[in-house]
GROMACS .gro file of C-alpha atoms in nm:
model
  421
    1MET     CA    1   0.000   0.000   0.000
    2ARG     CA    2   0.280   0.244   0.090
    3GLU     CA    3   0.453   0.179  -0.245
    4THR     CA    4   0.129   0.259  -0.429
    5MET     CA    5   0.080   0.574  -0.224
    6LEU     CA    6   0.423   0.701  -0.328
    7SER     CA    7   0.400   0.602  -0.695
    8THR     CA    8   0.245   0.781  -0.991
    9PRO     CA    9   0.030   0.616  -1.261
   10GLU     CA   10   0.195   0.515  -1.586
   11GLY     CA   11   0.245   0.808  -1.821
   12VAL     CA   12   0.279   1.082  -1.558
   13ARG     CA   13   0.567   1.190  -1.339
   14ASP     CA   14   0.675   1.435  -1.072
   15ILE     CA   15   0.904   1.724  -1.165
   16TYR     CA   16   1.079   1.931  -0.898
   17GLY     CA   17   1.394   2.119  -0.805
   18ALA     CA   18   1.624   2.258  -1.074
   19GLU     CA   19   1.441   2.075  -1.353
   20CYS     CA   20   1.108   2.227  -1.255
   21GLU     CA   21   1.267   2.570  -1.220
   22ARG     CA   22   1.415   2.543  -1.569
   23LYS     CA   23   1.083   2.426  -1.714
   24HIS     CA   24   0.907   2.734  -1.580
   25TYR     CA   25   1.190   2.952  -1.709
   26ILE     CA   26   1.145   2.805  -2.059
   27ILE     CA   27   0.770   2.864  -2.048
   28ASN     CA   28   0.822   3.224  -1.937
   29GLU     CA   29   1.076   3.295  -2.212
   30ILE     CA   30   0.853   3.145  -2.481
   31GLN     CA   31   0.551   3.338  -2.352
   32ASN     CA   32   0.753   3.659  -2.385
   33VAL     CA   33   0.820   3.580  -2.753
   34LEU     CA   34   0.454   3.498  -2.819
   35HIS     CA   35   0.347   3.829  -2.667
   36LEU     CA   36   0.605   4.015  -2.878
   37TYR     CA   37   0.434   3.872  -3.186
   38GLY     CA   38   0.105   4.026  -3.069
   39ASN     CA   39  -0.056   3.715  -2.921
   40LYS     CA   40  -0.310   3.758  -2.641
   41ASP     CA   41  -0.348   3.492  -2.372
   42ILE     CA   42  -0.641   3.254  -2.370
   43GLU     CA   43  -0.733   2.980  -2.120
   44THR     CA   44  -0.967   2.696  -2.207
   45PRO     CA   45  -1.114   2.434  -1.970
   46THR     CA   46  -0.906   2.130  -1.881
   47PHE     CA   47  -1.207   1.912  -1.968
   48GLU     CA   48  -1.477   1.968  -2.227
   49TYR     CA   49  -1.758   1.782  -2.401
   50PHE     CA   50  -1.644   1.484  -2.605
   51GLY     CA   51  -1.791   1.635  -2.921
   52ILE     CA   52  -1.528   1.912  -2.922
   53PHE     CA   53  -1.258   1.655  -2.993
   54ASN     CA   54  -1.439   1.371  -3.170
   55ALA     CA   55  -1.339   1.215  -3.500
   56ASP     CA   56  -1.528   1.476  -3.705
   57LYS     CA   57  -1.295   1.744  -3.566
   58GLY     CA   58  -0.986   1.542  -3.658
   59SER     CA   59  -0.844   1.542  -3.307
   60ALA     CA   60  -0.700   1.247  -3.112
   61PRO     CA   61  -0.849   0.896  -3.155
   62SER     CA   62  -1.131   0.824  -2.914
   63ASN     CA   63  -0.946   0.535  -2.748
   64GLU     CA   64  -0.661   0.772  -2.653
   65MET     CA   65  -0.885   1.015  -2.467
   66TYR     CA   66  -0.947   1.016  -2.092
   67LYS     CA   67  -1.329   1.008  -2.078
   68PHE     CA   68  -1.571   1.040  -1.788
   69PHE     CA   69  -1.931   1.147  -1.723
   70ASP     CA   70  -2.095   1.441  -1.549
   71ARG     CA   71  -2.408   1.413  -1.333
   72ASP     CA   72  -2.629   1.452  -1.642
   73ASN     CA   73  -2.450   1.162  -1.812
   74ASN     CA   74  -2.277   1.382  -2.070
   75THR     CA   75  -1.945   1.240  -2.191
   76LEU     CA   76  -1.656   1.466  -2.096
   77VAL     CA   77  -1.288   1.435  -2.186
   78LEU     CA   78  -0.963   1.576  -2.058
   79ARG     CA   79  -0.844   1.785  -2.353
   80PRO     CA   80  -0.608   1.586  -2.578
   81ASP     CA   81  -0.539   1.889  -2.797
   82PHE     CA   82  -0.565   2.268  -2.761
   83THR     CA   83  -0.658   2.367  -3.115
   84PRO     CA   84  -1.024   2.251  -3.117
   85SER     CA   85  -1.077   2.426  -2.782
   86VAL     CA   86  -0.938   2.752  -2.917
   87ALA     CA   87  -1.143   2.708  -3.236
   88ARG     CA   88  -1.457   2.673  -3.023
   89CYS     CA   89  -1.372   2.988  -2.827
   90VAL     CA   90  -1.299   3.196  -3.136
   91SER     CA   91  -1.621   3.081  -3.300
   92LYS     CA   92  -1.815   3.179  -2.987
   93TYR     CA   93  -1.651   3.507  -2.886
   94PHE     CA   94  -1.508   3.646  -3.213
   95THR     CA   95  -1.799   3.560  -3.443
   96ASP     CA   96  -1.791   3.877  -3.651
   97GLU     CA   97  -1.419   3.955  -3.637
   98GLU     CA   98  -1.264   3.943  -3.984
   99LEU     CA   99  -0.917   4.086  -3.916
  100PRO     CA  100  -0.635   3.868  -3.774
  101ILE     CA  101  -0.678   3.726  -3.425
  102ARG     CA  102  -0.363   3.610  -3.243
  103LEU     CA  103  -0.406   3.393  -2.935
  104CYS     CA  104  -0.158   3.197  -2.723
  105TYR     CA  105  -0.199   2.937  -2.451
  106THR     CA  106  -0.009   2.733  -2.195
  107GLY     CA  107  -0.135   2.421  -2.023
  108LYS     CA  108  -0.160   2.043  -2.006
  109THR     CA  109  -0.299   1.800  -2.261
  110PHE     CA  110  -0.385   1.439  -2.187
  111ALA     CA  111  -0.364   1.135  -2.414
  112SER     CA  112  -0.355   0.770  -2.316
  113THR     CA  113  -0.097   0.625  -2.554
  114GLN     CA  114  -0.006   0.257  -2.583
  115ARG     CA  115   0.178   0.109  -2.290
  116HIS     CA  116   0.555   0.058  -2.287
  117GLN     CA  117   0.620   0.336  -2.539
  118GLY     CA  118   0.782   0.558  -2.277
  119LYS     CA  119   0.562   0.853  -2.373
  120LEU     CA  120   0.402   1.087  -2.123
  121ALA     CA  121   0.025   1.089  -2.101
  122GLU     CA  122   0.023   1.435  -1.942
  123ILE     CA  123   0.204   1.687  -2.161
  124THR     CA  124   0.277   2.055  -2.108
  125GLN     CA  125   0.215   2.253  -2.425
  126ILE     CA  126   0.261   2.617  -2.516
  127GLY     CA  127   0.155   2.752  -2.851
  128SER     CA  128  -0.037   3.004  -3.056
  129GLU     CA  129  -0.313   3.027  -3.315
  130LEU     CA  130  -0.339   3.291  -3.589
  131ILE     CA  131  -0.698   3.322  -3.711
  132ASN     CA  132  -0.840   3.509  -4.014
  133ASP     CA  133  -0.522   3.519  -4.222
  134ASP     CA  134  -0.485   3.281  -4.518
  135SER     CA  135  -0.166   3.433  -4.662
  136SER     CA  136   0.172   3.271  -4.717
  137ALA     CA  137   0.307   3.562  -4.508
  138ALA     CA  138   0.105   3.430  -4.211
  139ASP     CA  139   0.255   3.083  -4.272
  140ALA     CA  140   0.606   3.231  -4.268
  141GLU     CA  141   0.534   3.445  -3.961
  142THR     CA  142   0.415   3.138  -3.773
  143VAL     CA  143   0.731   2.941  -3.858
  144ALA     CA  144   0.948   3.243  -3.769
  145CYS     CA  145   0.768   3.269  -3.435
  146VAL     CA  146   0.843   2.901  -3.369
  147ILE     CA  147   1.210   2.959  -3.443
  148ASP     CA  148   1.223   3.259  -3.210
  149CYS     CA  149   1.051   3.059  -2.935
  150LEU     CA  150   1.301   2.772  -2.960
  151LYS     CA  151   1.594   3.014  -2.963
  152ALA     CA  152   1.454   3.191  -2.655
  153SER     CA  153   1.444   2.859  -2.469
  154GLY     CA  154   1.821   2.826  -2.515
  155LEU     CA  155   1.809   2.582  -2.806
  156SER     CA  156   2.041   2.658  -3.098
  157GLU     CA  157   2.071   2.326  -3.284
  158PHE     CA  158   1.731   2.248  -3.437
  159GLN     CA  159   1.554   2.214  -3.770
  160ILE     CA  160   1.199   2.298  -3.876
  161THR     CA  161   1.079   2.054  -4.141
  162ILE     CA  162   0.797   2.191  -4.357
  163GLY     CA  163   0.546   2.000  -4.569
  164GLU     CA  164   0.228   2.083  -4.762
  165VAL     CA  165  -0.061   1.840  -4.735
  166ASP     CA  166  -0.225   1.989  -5.046
  167TYR     CA  167   0.058   1.844  -5.253
  168TYR     CA  168  -0.036   1.494  -5.140
  169LYS     CA  169  -0.410   1.566  -5.165
  170GLY     CA  170  -0.368   1.698  -5.518
  171ILE     CA  171  -0.187   1.382  -5.623
  172ILE     CA  172  -0.451   1.158  -5.465
  173GLU     CA  173  -0.754   1.345  -5.599
  174ASP     CA  174  -0.652   1.268  -5.959
  175ALA     CA  175  -0.637   0.896  -5.892
  176GLY     CA  176  -1.005   0.825  -5.819
  177LEU     CA  177  -0.917   0.586  -5.536
  178SER     CA  178  -1.155   0.445  -5.275
  179GLU     CA  179  -1.145   0.581  -4.921
  180LYS     CA  180  -1.014   0.246  -4.797
  181VAL     CA  181  -0.715   0.256  -5.035
  182ILE     CA  182  -0.645   0.622  -4.955
  183ASN     CA  183  -0.645   0.550  -4.581
  184LYS     CA  184  -0.404   0.261  -4.629
  185ILE     CA  185  -0.170   0.478  -4.836
  186GLN     CA  186  -0.182   0.747  -4.566
  187ASP     CA  187  -0.099   0.489  -4.300
  188TYR     CA  188   0.218   0.387  -4.487
  189ILE     CA  189   0.320   0.750  -4.538
  190GLN     CA  190   0.255   0.841  -4.174
  191ILE     CA  191   0.497   0.577  -4.046
  192LYS     CA  192   0.745   0.644  -4.330
  193ASN     CA  193   0.717   0.284  -4.453
  194PHE     CA  194   0.792   0.362  -4.817
  195PHE     CA  195   0.891   0.004  -4.899
  196GLY     CA  196   0.550  -0.113  -4.782
  197LEU     CA  197   0.389   0.174  -4.973
  198SER     CA  198   0.564   0.075  -5.295
  199GLU     CA  199   0.456  -0.287  -5.258
  200TYR     CA  200   0.097  -0.182  -5.182
  201ILE     CA  201   0.086   0.048  -5.487
  202SER     CA  202   0.205  -0.236  -5.711
  203GLU     CA  203  -0.080  -0.453  -5.588
  204LYS     CA  204  -0.355  -0.197  -5.650
  205ASP     CA  205  -0.507  -0.049  -5.962
  206ILE     CA  206  -0.348   0.292  -5.919
  207PRO     CA  207  -0.284   0.526  -6.217
  208GLU     CA  208   0.078   0.512  -6.330
  209GLU     CA  209   0.147   0.885  -6.277
  210THR     CA  210  -0.004   0.881  -5.927
  211GLY     CA  211   0.194   0.569  -5.834
  212LYS     CA  212   0.514   0.729  -5.962
  213VAL     CA  213   0.470   1.041  -5.747
  214LEU     CA  214   0.377   0.838  -5.438
  215ASN     CA  215   0.688   0.625  -5.486
  216GLU     CA  216   0.897   0.942  -5.511
  217LEU     CA  217   0.765   1.095  -5.187
  218SER     CA  218   1.050   0.946  -4.986
  219SER     CA  219   1.299   1.144  -5.195
  220LEU     CA  220   1.112   1.474  -5.165
  221PHE     CA  221   1.305   1.572  -4.854
  222GLY     CA  222   1.574   1.839  -4.823
  223GLY     CA  223   1.634   2.194  -4.941
  224THR     CA  224   1.460   2.407  -5.203
  225ASP     CA  225   1.589   2.180  -5.481
  226ILE     CA  226   1.326   1.922  -5.390
  227LEU     CA  227   1.057   2.177  -5.475
  228ASP     CA  228   1.181   2.174  -5.834
  229LYS     CA  229   1.164   1.796  -5.837
  230ALA     CA  230   0.815   1.792  -5.682
  231GLU     CA  231   0.698   2.032  -5.951
  232SER     CA  232   0.834   1.816  -6.231
  233LEU     CA  233   0.649   1.506  -6.108
  234THR     CA  234   0.293   1.632  -6.155
  235SER     CA  235   0.065   1.856  -6.357
  236ASN     CA  236  -0.206   1.865  -6.089
  237ALA     CA  237  -0.303   2.229  -6.024
  238ARG     CA  238  -0.360   2.179  -5.649
  239ALA     CA  239  -0.022   2.011  -5.601
  240LEU     CA  240   0.158   2.278  -5.806
  241GLU     CA  241  -0.009   2.554  -5.608
  242ALA     CA  242   0.113   2.386  -5.287
  243VAL     CA  243   0.472   2.391  -5.415
  244ASP     CA  244   0.438   2.756  -5.513
  245ARG     CA  245   0.308   2.832  -5.164
  246LEU     CA  246   0.618   2.674  -5.011
  247ARG     CA  247   0.839   2.889  -5.230
  248LYS     CA  248   0.663   3.202  -5.102
  249VAL     CA  249   0.700   3.088  -4.743
  250TYR     CA  250   1.070   3.023  -4.795
  251THR     CA  251   1.120   3.366  -4.953
  252ALA     CA  252   0.954   3.534  -4.653
  253LEU     CA  253   1.163   3.329  -4.409
  254LYS     CA  254   1.474   3.458  -4.586
  255PHE     CA  255   1.358   3.809  -4.494
  256TYR     CA  256   1.369   3.696  -4.131
  257GLY     CA  257   1.715   3.546  -4.188
  258TYR     CA  258   1.585   3.202  -4.091
  259GLU     CA  259   1.632   3.001  -4.412
  260ASN     CA  260   1.905   2.786  -4.252
  261TYR     CA  261   1.661   2.661  -3.989
  262VAL     CA  262   1.418   2.508  -4.239
  263SER     CA  263   1.401   2.210  -4.472
  264PHE     CA  264   1.117   2.053  -4.670
  265ASP     CA  265   0.946   1.714  -4.662
  266LEU     CA  266   0.653   1.660  -4.898
  267SER     CA  267   0.579   1.321  -4.744
  268MET     CA  268   0.483   1.501  -4.421
  269ILE     CA  269   0.105   1.494  -4.387
  270ASN     CA  270   0.085   1.484  -4.003
  271GLY     CA  271  -0.169   1.298  -3.794
  272TYR     CA  272  -0.456   1.538  -3.754
  273ASP     CA  273  -0.714   1.540  -4.032
  274TYR     CA  274  -0.787   1.910  -3.985
  275TYR     CA  275  -0.462   2.020  -4.154
  276THR     CA  276  -0.532   2.175  -4.495
  277GLY     CA  277  -0.206   2.332  -4.617
  278ILE     CA  278   0.138   2.390  -4.471
  279VAL     CA  279   0.243   2.154  -4.190
  280PHE     CA  280   0.567   2.152  -3.995
  281SER     CA  281   0.756   1.979  -3.717
  282GLY     CA  282   1.064   2.085  -3.522
  283TYR     CA  283   1.345   1.846  -3.430
  284THR     CA  284   1.662   1.866  -3.227
  285TYR     CA  285   1.942   1.633  -3.118
  286GLU     CA  286   1.902   1.376  -2.839
  287VAL     CA  287   1.520   1.378  -2.866
  288GLY     CA  288   1.336   1.116  -3.070
  289ASN     CA  289   1.006   1.302  -3.092
  290PRO     CA  290   0.931   1.647  -3.237
  291VAL     CA  291   0.961   1.937  -2.994
  292VAL     CA  292   0.700   2.134  -3.190
  293LYS     CA  293   0.423   2.059  -3.437
  294GLY     CA  294   0.190   2.285  -3.629
  295GLY     CA  295   0.015   2.369  -3.950
  296ARG     CA  296  -0.276   2.530  -4.130
  297TYR     CA  297  -0.634   2.418  -4.057
  298ASN     CA  298  -0.865   2.632  -4.268
  299ASN     CA  299  -1.176   2.415  -4.227
  300LEU     CA  300  -1.182   2.348  -3.853
  301LEU     CA  301  -1.353   2.665  -3.730
  302SER     CA  302  -1.640   2.620  -3.976
  303GLN     CA  303  -1.739   2.309  -3.779
  304PHE     CA  304  -1.804   2.542  -3.484
  305GLY     CA  305  -1.991   2.798  -3.694
  306LYS     CA  306  -1.721   3.043  -3.805
  307ASP     CA  307  -1.566   3.022  -4.151
  308ALA     CA  308  -1.209   3.142  -4.088
  309PRO     CA  309  -0.866   3.032  -4.216
  310SER     CA  310  -0.622   2.953  -3.936
  311ILE     CA  311  -0.271   2.837  -3.861
  312GLY     CA  312  -0.101   2.748  -3.534
  313PHE     CA  313   0.157   2.542  -3.347
  314SER     CA  314   0.222   2.369  -3.015
  315ILE     CA  315   0.559   2.336  -2.846
  316TYR     CA  316   0.598   2.021  -2.635
  317VAL     CA  317   0.775   2.168  -2.335
  318ASP     CA  318   0.874   1.836  -2.178
  319GLU     CA  319   1.046   1.718  -2.499
  320LEU     CA  320   1.215   2.057  -2.539
  321LEU     CA  321   1.341   2.044  -2.180
  322ASN     CA  322   1.477   1.692  -2.235
  323GLY     CA  323   1.664   1.812  -2.542
  324LEU     CA  324   1.822   2.105  -2.358
  325ILE     CA  325   1.931   1.886  -2.067
  326ARG     CA  326   2.068   1.604  -2.284
  327GLN     CA  327   2.256   1.851  -2.507
  328LYS     CA  328   2.401   2.003  -2.189
  329VAL     CA  329   2.287   2.349  -2.292
  330PRO     CA  330   2.396   2.568  -1.999
  331TYR     CA  331   2.130   2.723  -1.783
  332GLU     CA  332   2.194   2.991  -1.527
  333ASN     CA  333   1.930   3.123  -1.291
  334LYS     CA  334   1.980   3.499  -1.312
  335GLN     CA  335   1.748   3.564  -1.020
  336LYS     CA  336   1.949   3.680  -0.718
  337SER     CA  337   1.892   3.475  -0.406
  338ALA     CA  338   1.992   3.491  -0.042
  339LEU     CA  339   1.987   3.267   0.264
  340ILE     CA  340   1.954   3.446   0.600
  341ILE     CA  341   2.060   3.244   0.902
  342TYR     CA  342   1.968   3.387   1.243
  343THR     CA  343   1.912   3.300   1.605
  344ILE     CA  344   1.593   3.381   1.796
  345GLU     CA  345   1.763   3.685   1.953
  346HIS     CA  346   1.810   3.847   1.612
  347GLN     CA  347   1.478   3.747   1.455
  348GLU     CA  348   1.347   4.103   1.413
  349ALA     CA  349   1.662   4.219   1.235
  350ALA     CA  350   1.658   3.908   1.014
  351VAL     CA  351   1.296   3.969   0.909
  352LEU     CA  352   1.371   4.335   0.829
  353LEU     CA  353   1.673   4.230   0.622
  354ALA     CA  354   1.466   3.972   0.431
  355THR     CA  355   1.195   4.230   0.365
  356ASN     CA  356   1.449   4.478   0.226
  357LEU     CA  357   1.605   4.211   0.003
  358ARG     CA  358   1.265   4.107  -0.135
  359MET     CA  359   1.176   4.470  -0.206
  360LYS     CA  360   1.490   4.482  -0.422
  361GLY     CA  361   1.383   4.170  -0.613
  362VAL     CA  362   1.612   3.927  -0.429
  363ILE     CA  363   1.478   3.586  -0.326
  364ALA     CA  364   1.530   3.569   0.051
  365GLN     CA  365   1.500   3.251   0.258
  366LEU     CA  366   1.492   3.272   0.636
  367ILE     CA  367   1.626   2.984   0.845
  368ARG     CA  368   1.639   3.002   1.224
  369LYS     CA  369   1.958   2.839   1.339
  370SER     CA  370   1.923   2.514   1.528
  371LYS     CA  371   2.167   2.355   1.771
  372ARG     CA  372   2.112   2.026   1.585
  373HIS     CA  373   2.290   2.160   1.273
  374ASP     CA  374   2.642   2.300   1.250
  375ALA     CA  375   2.761   2.580   1.020
  376ASP     CA  376   2.887   2.341   0.749
  377GLU     CA  377   2.540   2.193   0.706
  378TYR     CA  378   2.395   2.535   0.632
  379MET     CA  379   2.672   2.597   0.379
  380THR     CA  380   2.595   2.266   0.208
  381TYR     CA  381   2.225   2.355   0.209
  382SER     CA  382   2.302   2.685   0.035
  383ASP     CA  383   2.494   2.499  -0.238
  384ILE     CA  384   2.214   2.247  -0.296
  385TYR     CA  385   1.954   2.520  -0.338
  386ASP     CA  386   2.175   2.746  -0.549
  387VAL     CA  387   2.186   3.036  -0.304
  388GLY     CA  388   2.383   3.337  -0.424
  389LYS     CA  389   2.477   3.483  -0.086
  390ILE     CA  390   2.457   3.367   0.274
  391TYR     CA  391   2.378   3.624   0.541
  392ILE     CA  392   2.453   3.519   0.899
  393MET     CA  393   2.309   3.756   1.159
  394GLN     CA  394   2.578   3.859   1.407
  395SER     CA  395   2.373   4.112   1.601
  396GLU     CA  396   2.074   4.341   1.561
  397SER     CA  397   2.286   4.571   1.347
  398THR     CA  398   2.556   4.359   1.183
  399VAL     CA  399   2.560   4.065   0.942
  400ARG     CA  400   2.827   3.834   0.804
  401ILE     CA  401   2.809   3.799   0.424
  402ILE     CA  402   2.948   3.492   0.242
  403SER     CA  403   2.932   3.455  -0.137
  404ALA     CA  404   2.832   3.129  -0.304
  405ASP     CA  405   3.189   3.057  -0.418
  406ARG     CA  406   3.325   3.155  -0.072
  407SER     CA  407   3.546   3.422  -0.233
  408VAL     CA  408   3.378   3.689  -0.020
  409ASP     CA  409   3.349   3.659   0.356
  410GLU     CA  410   3.299   3.990   0.531
  411GLU     CA  411   3.105   4.161   0.806
  412LYS     CA  412   2.894   4.471   0.746
  413SER     CA  413   2.634   4.679   0.921
  414ILE     CA  414   2.283   4.597   0.803
  415GLU     CA  415   2.221   4.964   0.720
  416GLU     CA  416   2.535   4.981   0.505
  417MET     CA  417   2.447   4.658   0.326
  418VAL     CA  418   2.085   4.760   0.253
  419ASN     CA  419   2.196   5.098   0.117
  420ALA     CA  420   2.437   4.917  -0.118
  421LEU     CA  421   2.162   4.701  -0.272
   0.00000   0.00000   0.00000
């Protein structure tokens, strides 16, 4: 029983100490970038009606959702995805707005993935949605915002891979295939099983030109040269327009100076059915999963009653944090901190000192000295909790100051020290 009481369910974990501190730092830095791009904060409920996320909305599969019932027997789910929730809000509160709406969010999503995959079921996400702008400039701005967010977190080695689902959809629409065959083809592409795809195509009655392009999808990965190749493989207007769109996005990203952060992959169609145009994922070293995903979903809001083109992204904070830690990207807490050690006789002076430090923006911890602990234990404690300076009360008017690296060890009057802050 005690072991169960101290354990967490599969797919969730505790986070504390320096790791938790760094996670909140990352979130704060990314939020600053999102606000600089003009995004306004939005909060949606942790649980909503099942219909917000059901198959028609293209969200997570039903068997991956955490479902429960309210007292009226309505089916509720813990949100597996932010985008449908934001789409619902925009459709409800911004019904008549036709100019761009920029919204950002931070919170948890919940998805019950298959066991033994090592994936978290509770994921911290931070992201943004740009509504009412169908331009390639909006696509480029969104990718540029992603790049700025990842850079702000401390990450420098990463790549944003961009695809265009309309290229694939254009190729497929010419073929006249059944929904069953199309779904099977998509399954092969999703898991990058191009050998299986090639074998499946050879077994089915698929037009020669369509089969040729599908077999070439695995090679449509890399720089802008693959756009030329993609263009040469088809005459489908929708597919060609998708390639042209990617060229415009790339041109705009060059204006930002971010062309070296991006590559293209026309086999990328992503998992959510609501994507209608550009899609992208961000990758970095030492992390097997994407640290960010996003794309355009021009048809989703219409299912909630508002016809509005939209594009957005979500950064998976836990994956991003793992990447930063495994890459040993340095992190320094710039917040000044202090540990004030005092005896009961000098409590009033210690409290006044702590108050003055906090007024100056310094984190101040008060610890009343105990006879059970010697001076070395307090020094070790200060190292463990990354304390910048140790203040040891000597009297009502004087304090001994020791720096974290022990290079400074001096005694000052409290008045003199406070005036120097």
